[in-house]
Every structure is written in C-alpha cells, then in structure tokens.
Amino acid sequence: MKIIDGKGLAEKIKLELKSEVEQIRAENGNIPHLAAVLIGDSPASASYVRNKVRFCEGAGFESTLIKKDESITESELLEIIQDLNENDDINGFIVQLPLPDHIDEHKVTMAIDPKKDVDGFHPTNIGKMVQGLDSFLPATPYGIMTMLERYGIETSGKHCVVVGRSNIVGTPMSILLSRKSNPGNCTVTLTHSRTKDIGEETRRADILIAAIGIPNFVCAGMVKEGAVIIDVGINRVEDDTRKRGYRLVGDVDYDDVSKKASFMTPVPGGVGPMTVTALMMNTLKAAKLKTS
Ligand code: NAD
C-alpha cells in the first residue's frame, strides 16, 4: 500500500506557488492577498484558519485575519463581506464555516463576490463547475483532484464511490470525477445516509471517497482489494494519552483498510493540507485574473 502524502505534496506545491508569486511580484509588484473571516472561538475553526494563514506566509502571499465575536449580527457580517468585495487589495477571501446558528450560511455564501470566492462555494462557481467551465473549484474536492493527478492515479473508466453528499465535499467530488477530464471520466456512485446498503456500493469502488464525519466508519469488509482510498473525515476522538485530550481520526479505519488498499490518504496529513493548498491555488488564480 502506498500512502498518499498530502502533507508532503502540499509542501511541494507551496514552493511552486512561492516561485510564481516571486515572478508576479517582480513583473508588477503585486502579491496575492487572502483574507479569512473567523467568527466565534471554535478551536477546530481557529486551527483551520491558522493553517491557512501559515500557508500564506510560507508561499509568500499576504494574509489578513478578521476575527469577530460569536455575537456578531448577520447584517454586521454581511457588511464585512461587502467591504471585502470592494477592497481592491484583497484578491480572495473565505468565511470559515460553520457559522453561529443565528447567521444564515446561505445568505453569507451568496453575498461573496464570485470573483473572490476562493472557497468555490458560490452557486455561480458551482454552476460553472457543473458545466465544465473555468471557475474556482471547491477547495477540498480540488485538493483531492490535485492529489490524484500528482500521484498519477488512473481514474478514466474507473468506478468511484463517494460516501456523503454535502455541498462542499461529496456532491462536488462526484461531479468533478464524472467530468470529461483528467482526472475524471469515472463512473460515479454517490451514496449517503439513505443509501440502503452502503457496503454493497463501496465494495464495487476502484476509488472510494469517504466524507461523512463518522470516525472509522469504513472498515476493510466494505472495501475491494486494491482500491484507492481517500479519507476526507476529520473527527476528534477522546484520547487521555494525548496532552490535548483527543486525537484526530478519519472516516476510514486506517489500520484495517490499509491492508487492502493500493493507495490511501492518512488522517491527519492527507486531504486536510491539500484543502489549504487548493485554497491558495484559487487565490493565486484570482490574483492573476485581476491583472490579466
Ligand atoms: P456533512 O455533515 O455536511 O455531510 C455528511 C454527509 O454524510 C451527509 O451527506 C450525509 O448524508 C452523509 N452521511 C451521514 N451519515 C451517514 C451514514 N451513516 N451513511 C452514509 N452517509 C452518511 O459533512 P462534510 O462537511 O462533507 O464533512 C464530512 C467530514 O469531512 C467531516 O469529518 C469533516 O470534518 C471533514 N472535512 C474535512 C475537510 C478536509 O479538508 N479534510 C474538509 C471538509 C470536511
């Protein structure tokens, strides 16, 4: 079994982005600039945003963090988004999800200028993606597509089973892998909580993508010998042996499934770093579009 080292690949791409940034800077003095809006004090969200800011520094991007208390009103947040839309210094921005219950996530997503929507969640970008037009791809699926491409994993004609149909991972993943492209050209089955027999579907997968949010959901009995396993899940499970009292596990039982897989992503160090990388690739693209 070969480990798909998302962390290592992210470091490699970071250097590639850095050299592109240096070139752009030398040509016209511009530096790609990403802003992140973080609401509340969820440790998981804070950690995701920290990783994004850190990656920016490593790749030579500028970054701005806008941190607001959980008590912010929806209209105050929409005003911040409007300011970011109009700020010429910012090439792209994200609003870290989830948001507090009193804020409508859909309204927030809709308020972001699609030209600055580097998370790729706006319906304009999703619609373009569905039609195979140039757009900002949703960061996690884009990161996974990049991993498949860079590891030279054949996807054409393969059967891909996606578990989980969220708007940000499962559904866009199923669309990207079924597109006429490379990677792509898969026959895709999209499964979810109402699927009758998940195991029956997953056992037919040449490529299995798990994005559910249930620790160790996928076991070896659900996997075909030689399958490629992409584990998107990031779940905190209690662990008294760790200083912080928990450890991160995926949606796939790594020890069990790795005995059957041909390629597999670890958690942590697999899809997570590639999501951040994809966000930066989108930000560089936004910066280039602005100057072209
Ligand atoms: P979500 O909660 O929005 O969606 C979960 C999906 O799983 C739903 O479509 C649901 O139908 C399906 N599901 C739930 N129970 C199921 C069951 N028993 N059988 C089959 N399907 C079931 O989740 P999400 O935002 O897509 O995230 C999924 C996981 O991926 C979470 O652990 C999340 O933390 C992680 N995640 C990781 C990254 C990353 O960068 N690595 C990015 C986004 C999300």
CSV table of C-alpha atoms and ligand atoms in Angstrom, one decimal:
chain,number,residue,atom,x,y,z
A,1,MET,CA,0.0,0.0,0.0
A,2,LYS,CA,1.3,3.4,-0.9
A,3,ILE,CA,0.5,6.4,1.3
A,4,ILE,CA,-0.8,9.5,-0.4
A,5,ASP,CA,1.2,12.0,1.5
A,6,GLY,CA,-1.0,15.1,1.3
A,7,LYS,CA,1.3,17.0,3.8
A,8,GLY,CA,4.4,16.4,1.7
A,9,LEU,CA,2.6,17.3,-1.6
A,10,ALA,CA,1.3,20.5,0.0
A,11,GLU,CA,4.8,21.5,0.9
A,12,LYS,CA,6.0,20.8,-2.6
A,13,ILE,CA,3.2,22.8,-4.2
A,14,LYS,CA,3.7,25.6,-1.7
A,15,LEU,CA,7.3,26.1,-3.1
A,16,GLU,CA,5.9,26.1,-6.7
A,17,LEU,CA,3.3,28.8,-5.7
A,18,LYS,CA,6.1,30.8,-3.9
A,19,SER,CA,8.2,30.9,-7.1
A,20,GLU,CA,5.1,32.0,-9.1
A,21,VAL,CA,4.4,34.7,-6.5
A,22,GLU,CA,8.0,35.9,-6.8
A,23,GLN,CA,7.7,36.1,-10.5
A,24,ILE,CA,4.4,38.1,-10.4
A,25,ARG,CA,5.9,40.4,-7.8
A,26,ALA,CA,9.0,41.1,-10.0
A,27,GLU,CA,6.7,41.8,-13.0
A,28,ASN,CA,4.2,44.1,-11.5
A,29,GLY,CA,4.7,44.4,-7.7
A,30,ASN,CA,1.5,42.6,-6.9
A,31,ILE,CA,1.3,40.0,-4.1
A,32,PRO,CA,-1.7,37.6,-3.9
A,33,HIS,CA,-3.7,38.5,-0.8
A,34,LEU,CA,-6.1,36.2,1.0
A,35,ALA,CA,-8.5,37.3,3.8
A,36,ALA,CA,-10.1,35.0,6.2
A,37,VAL,CA,-13.1,35.8,8.4
A,38,LEU,CA,-13.4,33.8,11.6
A,39,ILE,CA,-16.4,34.0,13.8
A,40,GLY,CA,-16.5,32.8,17.4
A,41,ASP,CA,-14.0,30.7,19.2
A,42,SER,CA,-14.4,27.1,18.0
A,43,PRO,CA,-10.9,25.5,18.4
A,44,ALA,CA,-11.4,23.5,15.2
A,45,SER,CA,-12.2,26.5,13.1
A,46,ALA,CA,-9.4,28.5,14.7
A,47,SER,CA,-7.0,25.7,13.9
A,48,TYR,CA,-8.1,25.5,10.2
A,49,VAL,CA,-7.8,29.3,9.8
A,50,ARG,CA,-4.3,29.3,11.5
A,51,ASN,CA,-3.2,26.6,9.0
A,52,LYS,CA,-4.4,28.8,6.1
A,53,VAL,CA,-2.6,31.9,7.4
A,54,ARG,CA,0.6,29.9,8.0
A,55,PHE,CA,0.5,28.5,4.4
A,56,CYS,CA,0.1,32.1,3.1
A,57,GLU,CA,3.2,33.1,4.9
A,58,GLY,CA,5.2,30.1,3.6
A,59,ALA,CA,4.1,30.7,0.0
A,60,GLY,CA,4.8,34.5,0.1
A,61,PHE,CA,1.1,35.5,0.0
A,62,GLU,CA,-0.3,38.3,2.1
A,63,SER,CA,-3.0,37.4,4.5
A,64,THR,CA,-5.5,39.3,6.7
A,65,LEU,CA,-7.4,37.6,9.5
A,66,ILE,CA,-10.7,39.2,10.5
A,67,LYS,CA,-11.8,37.8,13.9
A,68,LYS,CA,-15.2,38.6,15.3
A,69,ASP,CA,-17.1,37.5,18.4
A,70,GLU,CA,-19.9,34.9,18.2
A,71,SER,CA,-22.3,37.7,19.0
A,72,ILE,CA,-21.8,39.5,15.6
A,73,THR,CA,-25.1,40.0,13.8
A,74,GLU,CA,-25.9,38.8,10.3
A,75,SER,CA,-26.0,42.3,8.9
A,76,GLU,CA,-22.7,43.2,10.5
A,77,LEU,CA,-21.1,40.1,8.9
A,78,LEU,CA,-22.7,41.0,5.5
A,79,GLU,CA,-21.2,44.5,5.8
A,80,ILE,CA,-17.7,43.0,6.3
A,81,ILE,CA,-18.3,40.8,3.2
A,82,GLN,CA,-19.3,43.8,1.2
A,83,ASP,CA,-16.1,45.7,2.3
A,84,LEU,CA,-14.0,42.7,1.3
A,85,ASN,CA,-15.8,42.5,-2.1
A,86,GLU,CA,-15.0,46.2,-2.7
A,87,ASN,CA,-11.4,46.1,-1.3
A,88,ASP,CA,-9.0,46.1,-4.3
A,89,ASP,CA,-6.1,44.9,-2.2
A,90,ILE,CA,-7.9,41.6,-1.4
A,91,ASN,CA,-7.8,39.0,-4.2
A,92,GLY,CA,-9.9,36.4,-2.5
A,93,PHE,CA,-11.5,35.7,0.9
A,94,ILE,CA,-13.2,33.0,2.9
A,95,VAL,CA,-15.7,32.9,5.7
A,96,GLN,CA,-14.8,30.0,7.9
A,97,LEU,CA,-17.8,27.6,8.4
A,98,PRO,CA,-19.7,26.6,10.4
A,99,LEU,CA,-21.3,30.0,11.4
A,100,PRO,CA,-23.3,30.6,14.6
A,101,ASP,CA,-27.0,29.5,14.4
A,102,HIS,CA,-28.4,33.0,14.1
A,103,ILE,CA,-26.5,33.6,10.8
A,104,ASP,CA,-27.8,32.2,7.6
A,105,GLU,CA,-24.9,30.4,5.9
A,106,HIS,CA,-26.6,30.5,2.5
A,107,LYS,CA,-27.1,34.3,2.7
A,108,VAL,CA,-23.4,34.7,3.6
A,109,THR,CA,-22.2,32.5,0.7
A,110,MET,CA,-24.5,34.4,-1.7
A,111,ALA,CA,-23.0,37.7,-0.6
A,112,ILE,CA,-19.5,36.8,-1.6
A,113,ASP,CA,-18.4,38.2,-5.0
A,114,PRO,CA,-17.9,35.0,-7.1
A,115,LYS,CA,-14.6,36.5,-8.4
A,116,LYS,CA,-13.3,36.5,-4.9
A,117,ASP,CA,-14.9,33.2,-3.8
A,118,VAL,CA,-11.7,31.2,-3.4
A,119,ASP,CA,-13.5,28.5,-1.4
A,120,GLY,CA,-15.6,27.9,-4.5
A,121,PHE,CA,-18.9,27.7,-2.6
A,122,HIS,CA,-20.9,30.3,-4.5
A,123,PRO,CA,-23.6,28.9,-6.8
A,124,THR,CA,-22.1,30.8,-9.8
A,125,ASN,CA,-18.8,28.9,-9.3
A,126,ILE,CA,-20.7,25.6,-8.6
A,127,GLY,CA,-22.8,26.1,-11.7
A,128,LYS,CA,-19.7,26.8,-13.9
A,129,MET,CA,-18.1,23.7,-12.4
A,130,VAL,CA,-21.1,21.5,-13.4
A,131,GLN,CA,-20.9,22.8,-16.9
A,132,GLY,CA,-17.1,22.2,-17.1
A,133,LEU,CA,-16.4,26.0,-17.4
A,134,ASP,CA,-13.5,27.7,-15.8
A,135,SER,CA,-14.2,28.6,-12.2
A,136,PHE,CA,-13.0,28.4,-8.6
A,137,LEU,CA,-13.4,24.7,-7.7
A,138,PRO,CA,-14.5,24.0,-4.1
A,139,ALA,CA,-11.2,23.7,-2.1
A,140,THR,CA,-11.5,20.1,-0.7
A,141,PRO,CA,-12.5,18.4,-4.0
A,142,TYR,CA,-9.9,20.5,-5.9
A,143,GLY,CA,-7.3,19.3,-3.4
A,144,ILE,CA,-8.3,15.7,-3.9
A,145,MET,CA,-8.3,16.1,-7.7
A,146,THR,CA,-4.8,17.5,-7.4
A,147,MET,CA,-3.6,14.6,-5.3
A,148,LEU,CA,-5.0,12.1,-7.8
A,149,GLU,CA,-3.3,13.9,-10.6
A,150,ARG,CA,0.1,14.3,-9.0
A,151,TYR,CA,0.2,10.7,-7.8
A,152,GLY,CA,-0.6,9.6,-11.4
A,153,ILE,CA,-3.7,7.6,-10.2
A,154,GLU,CA,-5.7,6.4,-13.2
A,155,THR,CA,-9.3,7.5,-13.0
A,156,SER,CA,-10.6,7.1,-16.5
A,157,GLY,CA,-13.2,4.3,-16.7
A,158,LYS,CA,-12.9,3.5,-13.0
A,159,HIS,CA,-15.8,3.2,-10.7
A,160,CYS,CA,-15.7,5.8,-8.0
A,161,VAL,CA,-18.0,5.6,-4.9
A,162,VAL,CA,-18.4,8.8,-2.9
A,163,VAL,CA,-19.9,8.4,0.6
A,164,GLY,CA,-21.5,11.7,1.8
A,165,ARG,CA,-23.4,14.3,-0.3
A,166,SER,CA,-22.5,17.6,1.3
A,167,ASN,CA,-22.4,20.7,-0.8
A,168,ILE,CA,-18.8,21.3,0.0
A,169,VAL,CA,-17.3,17.8,-0.4
A,170,GLY,CA,-19.4,14.8,-1.5
A,171,THR,CA,-21.6,16.4,-4.2
A,172,PRO,CA,-18.9,18.5,-6.0
A,173,MET,CA,-16.5,15.5,-5.7
A,174,SER,CA,-19.0,13.3,-7.6
A,175,ILE,CA,-19.4,15.9,-10.3
A,176,LEU,CA,-15.6,16.5,-10.8
A,177,LEU,CA,-14.8,12.8,-11.1
A,178,SER,CA,-17.6,12.2,-13.6
A,179,ARG,CA,-16.5,15.2,-15.8
A,180,LYS,CA,-14.8,14.6,-19.1
A,181,SER,CA,-11.3,15.4,-17.9
A,182,ASN,CA,-8.2,14.0,-16.4
A,183,PRO,CA,-8.5,13.2,-13.6
A,184,GLY,CA,-12.2,12.4,-14.2
A,185,ASN,CA,-14.1,10.1,-16.7
A,186,CYS,CA,-15.1,7.9,-13.7
A,187,THR,CA,-18.4,6.2,-13.4
A,188,VAL,CA,-19.6,7.6,-10.1
A,189,THR,CA,-22.0,6.4,-7.4
A,190,LEU,CA,-22.9,9.0,-4.8
A,191,THR,CA,-24.1,7.4,-1.5
A,192,HIS,CA,-25.5,9.0,1.6
A,193,SER,CA,-27.4,8.4,4.8
A,194,ARG,CA,-30.5,7.0,3.0
A,195,THR,CA,-28.5,4.5,0.8
A,196,LYS,CA,-29.9,1.1,1.5
A,197,ASP,CA,-26.7,-1.0,1.7
A,198,ILE,CA,-23.6,1.2,1.7
A,199,GLY,CA,-21.2,-1.7,1.9
A,200,GLU,CA,-22.6,-3.3,-1.2
A,201,GLU,CA,-21.9,0.0,-3.1
A,202,THR,CA,-18.4,0.7,-1.5
A,203,ARG,CA,-17.2,-2.9,-2.3
A,204,ARG,CA,-17.6,-2.1,-6.0
A,205,ALA,CA,-15.4,1.0,-5.8
A,206,ASP,CA,-12.0,1.3,-7.5
A,207,ILE,CA,-11.7,4.7,-5.9
A,208,LEU,CA,-13.5,5.3,-2.6
A,209,ILE,CA,-14.0,8.8,-1.2
A,210,ALA,CA,-15.3,9.0,2.4
A,211,ALA,CA,-16.7,12.3,3.5
A,212,ILE,CA,-19.2,11.5,6.3
A,213,GLY,CA,-17.9,12.8,9.6
A,214,ILE,CA,-18.2,9.4,11.5
A,215,PRO,CA,-15.0,8.1,13.0
A,216,ASN,CA,-13.7,4.9,11.4
A,217,PHE,CA,-17.0,4.3,9.5
A,218,VAL,CA,-15.4,2.4,6.6
A,219,CYS,CA,-13.9,-0.9,7.6
A,220,ALA,CA,-12.0,-3.5,5.5
A,221,GLY,CA,-15.1,-5.5,4.8
A,222,MET,CA,-16.5,-2.5,2.9
A,223,VAL,CA,-13.5,-2.2,0.6
A,224,LYS,CA,-12.4,-4.0,-2.6
A,225,GLU,CA,-8.8,-5.4,-2.7
A,226,GLY,CA,-6.6,-2.8,-4.4
A,227,ALA,CA,-8.9,0.1,-4.0
A,228,VAL,CA,-7.7,3.7,-3.8
A,229,ILE,CA,-9.0,5.2,-0.5
A,230,ILE,CA,-9.4,8.9,0.0
A,231,ASP,CA,-10.4,9.8,3.6
A,232,VAL,CA,-11.8,13.3,4.0
A,233,GLY,CA,-13.1,12.9,7.5
A,234,ILE,CA,-11.6,14.9,10.4
A,235,ASN,CA,-13.0,13.6,13.7
A,236,ARG,CA,-11.8,14.4,17.2
A,237,VAL,CA,-12.0,11.3,19.5
A,238,GLU,CA,-11.2,11.4,23.1
A,239,ASP,CA,-7.7,10.2,24.0
A,240,ASP,CA,-6.3,10.6,27.5
A,241,THR,CA,-2.8,9.6,26.4
A,242,ARG,CA,-2.5,12.8,24.4
A,243,LYS,CA,-1.7,16.1,26.0
A,244,ARG,CA,-4.6,17.8,24.4
A,245,GLY,CA,-7.0,15.0,25.4
A,246,TYR,CA,-8.0,14.0,21.9
A,247,ARG,CA,-6.6,12.7,18.6
A,248,LEU,CA,-7.8,13.1,15.0
A,249,VAL,CA,-9.2,10.1,13.1
A,250,GLY,CA,-10.7,9.9,9.7
A,251,ASP,CA,-13.9,8.3,8.4
A,252,VAL,CA,-11.9,5.2,7.4
A,253,ASP,CA,-10.5,2.7,9.8
A,254,TYR,CA,-6.9,3.2,8.7
A,255,ASP,CA,-5.2,0.1,10.3
A,256,ASP,CA,-8.0,-2.2,9.0
A,257,VAL,CA,-8.4,-0.8,5.5
A,258,SER,CA,-4.7,-0.1,4.7
A,259,LYS,CA,-4.3,-3.9,4.5
A,260,LYS,CA,-6.5,-4.0,1.3
A,261,ALA,CA,-5.9,-0.6,-0.3
A,262,SER,CA,-3.4,0.2,-3.1
A,263,PHE,CA,-3.2,3.9,-2.3
A,264,MET,CA,-4.6,5.6,0.8
A,265,THR,CA,-4.6,9.0,2.5
A,266,PRO,CA,-3.8,9.3,6.2
A,267,VAL,CA,-5.6,11.4,8.8
A,268,PRO,CA,-4.1,13.8,9.7
A,269,GLY,CA,-1.7,14.6,6.8
A,270,GLY,CA,-3.8,13.6,3.8
A,271,VAL,CA,-6.7,15.6,2.5
A,272,GLY,CA,-6.5,18.4,5.1
A,273,PRO,CA,-3.3,20.0,3.9
A,274,MET,CA,-4.4,19.7,0.3
A,275,THR,CA,-7.6,21.6,1.1
A,276,VAL,CA,-5.5,24.5,2.2
A,277,THR,CA,-3.2,24.1,-0.8
A,278,ALA,CA,-6.2,24.3,-3.2
A,279,LEU,CA,-7.4,27.4,-1.5
A,280,MET,CA,-4.1,29.0,-2.2
A,281,MET,CA,-4.1,27.8,-5.8
A,282,ASN,CA,-7.5,29.5,-6.1
A,283,THR,CA,-6.2,32.7,-4.5
A,284,LEU,CA,-3.2,32.8,-6.9
A,285,LYS,CA,-5.7,32.3,-9.8
A,286,ALA,CA,-7.8,35.2,-8.5
A,287,ALA,CA,-4.8,37.4,-8.3
A,288,LYS,CA,-3.8,36.5,-11.9
A,289,LEU,CA,-7.3,37.1,-13.2
A,290,LYS,CA,-7.2,40.6,-11.7
A,291,THR,CA,-4.1,41.6,-13.5
A,292,SER,CA,-4.8,39.8,-16.8
B,1,NAD,P1,-21.7,17.0,6.4
B,1,NAD,O1,-22.0,16.7,7.8
B,1,NAD,O2,-22.1,18.3,5.7
B,1,NAD,O3,-22.2,15.8,5.4
B,1,NAD,C1,-22.1,14.5,5.8
B,1,NAD,C2,-22.7,13.6,4.8
B,1,NAD,O4,-22.5,12.2,5.2
B,1,NAD,C3,-24.2,13.8,4.5
B,1,NAD,O5,-24.4,14.0,3.1
B,1,NAD,C4,-24.8,12.5,5.0
B,1,NAD,O6,-25.9,12.1,4.1
B,1,NAD,C5,-23.7,11.5,4.9
B,1,NAD,N1,-23.9,10.5,6.0
B,1,NAD,C6,-24.1,10.7,7.3
B,1,NAD,N2,-24.3,9.6,8.0
B,1,NAD,C7,-24.1,8.6,7.0
B,1,NAD,C8,-24.2,7.2,7.1
B,1,NAD,N3,-24.4,6.5,8.2
B,1,NAD,N4,-24.0,6.5,5.9
B,1,NAD,C9,-23.8,7.2,4.8
B,1,NAD,N5,-23.7,8.5,4.7
B,1,NAD,C10,-23.9,9.2,5.8
B,1,NAD,O7,-20.1,16.8,6.3
B,1,NAD,P2,-18.9,17.4,5.4
B,1,NAD,O8,-18.9,18.9,5.6
B,1,NAD,O9,-19.0,16.9,4.0
B,1,NAD,O10,-17.7,16.7,6.1
B,1,NAD,C11,-17.5,15.3,6.2
B,1,NAD,C12,-16.3,15.1,7.0
B,1,NAD,O11,-15.2,15.6,6.3
B,1,NAD,C13,-16.2,15.7,8.4
B,1,NAD,O12,-15.5,14.8,9.3
B,1,NAD,C14,-15.5,17.0,8.2
B,1,NAD,O13,-14.8,17.4,9.4
B,1,NAD,C15,-14.5,16.5,7.1
B,1,NAD,N6,-14.0,17.6,6.3
B,1,NAD,C16,-12.7,17.6,6.0
B,1,NAD,C17,-12.1,18.5,5.2
B,1,NAD,C18,-10.6,18.4,4.9
B,1,NAD,O14,-10.1,19.4,4.5
B,1,NAD,N7,-10.0,17.3,5.2
B,1,NAD,C19,-12.9,19.5,4.6
B,1,NAD,C20,-14.3,19.5,4.8
B,1,NAD,C21,-14.8,18.5,5.7
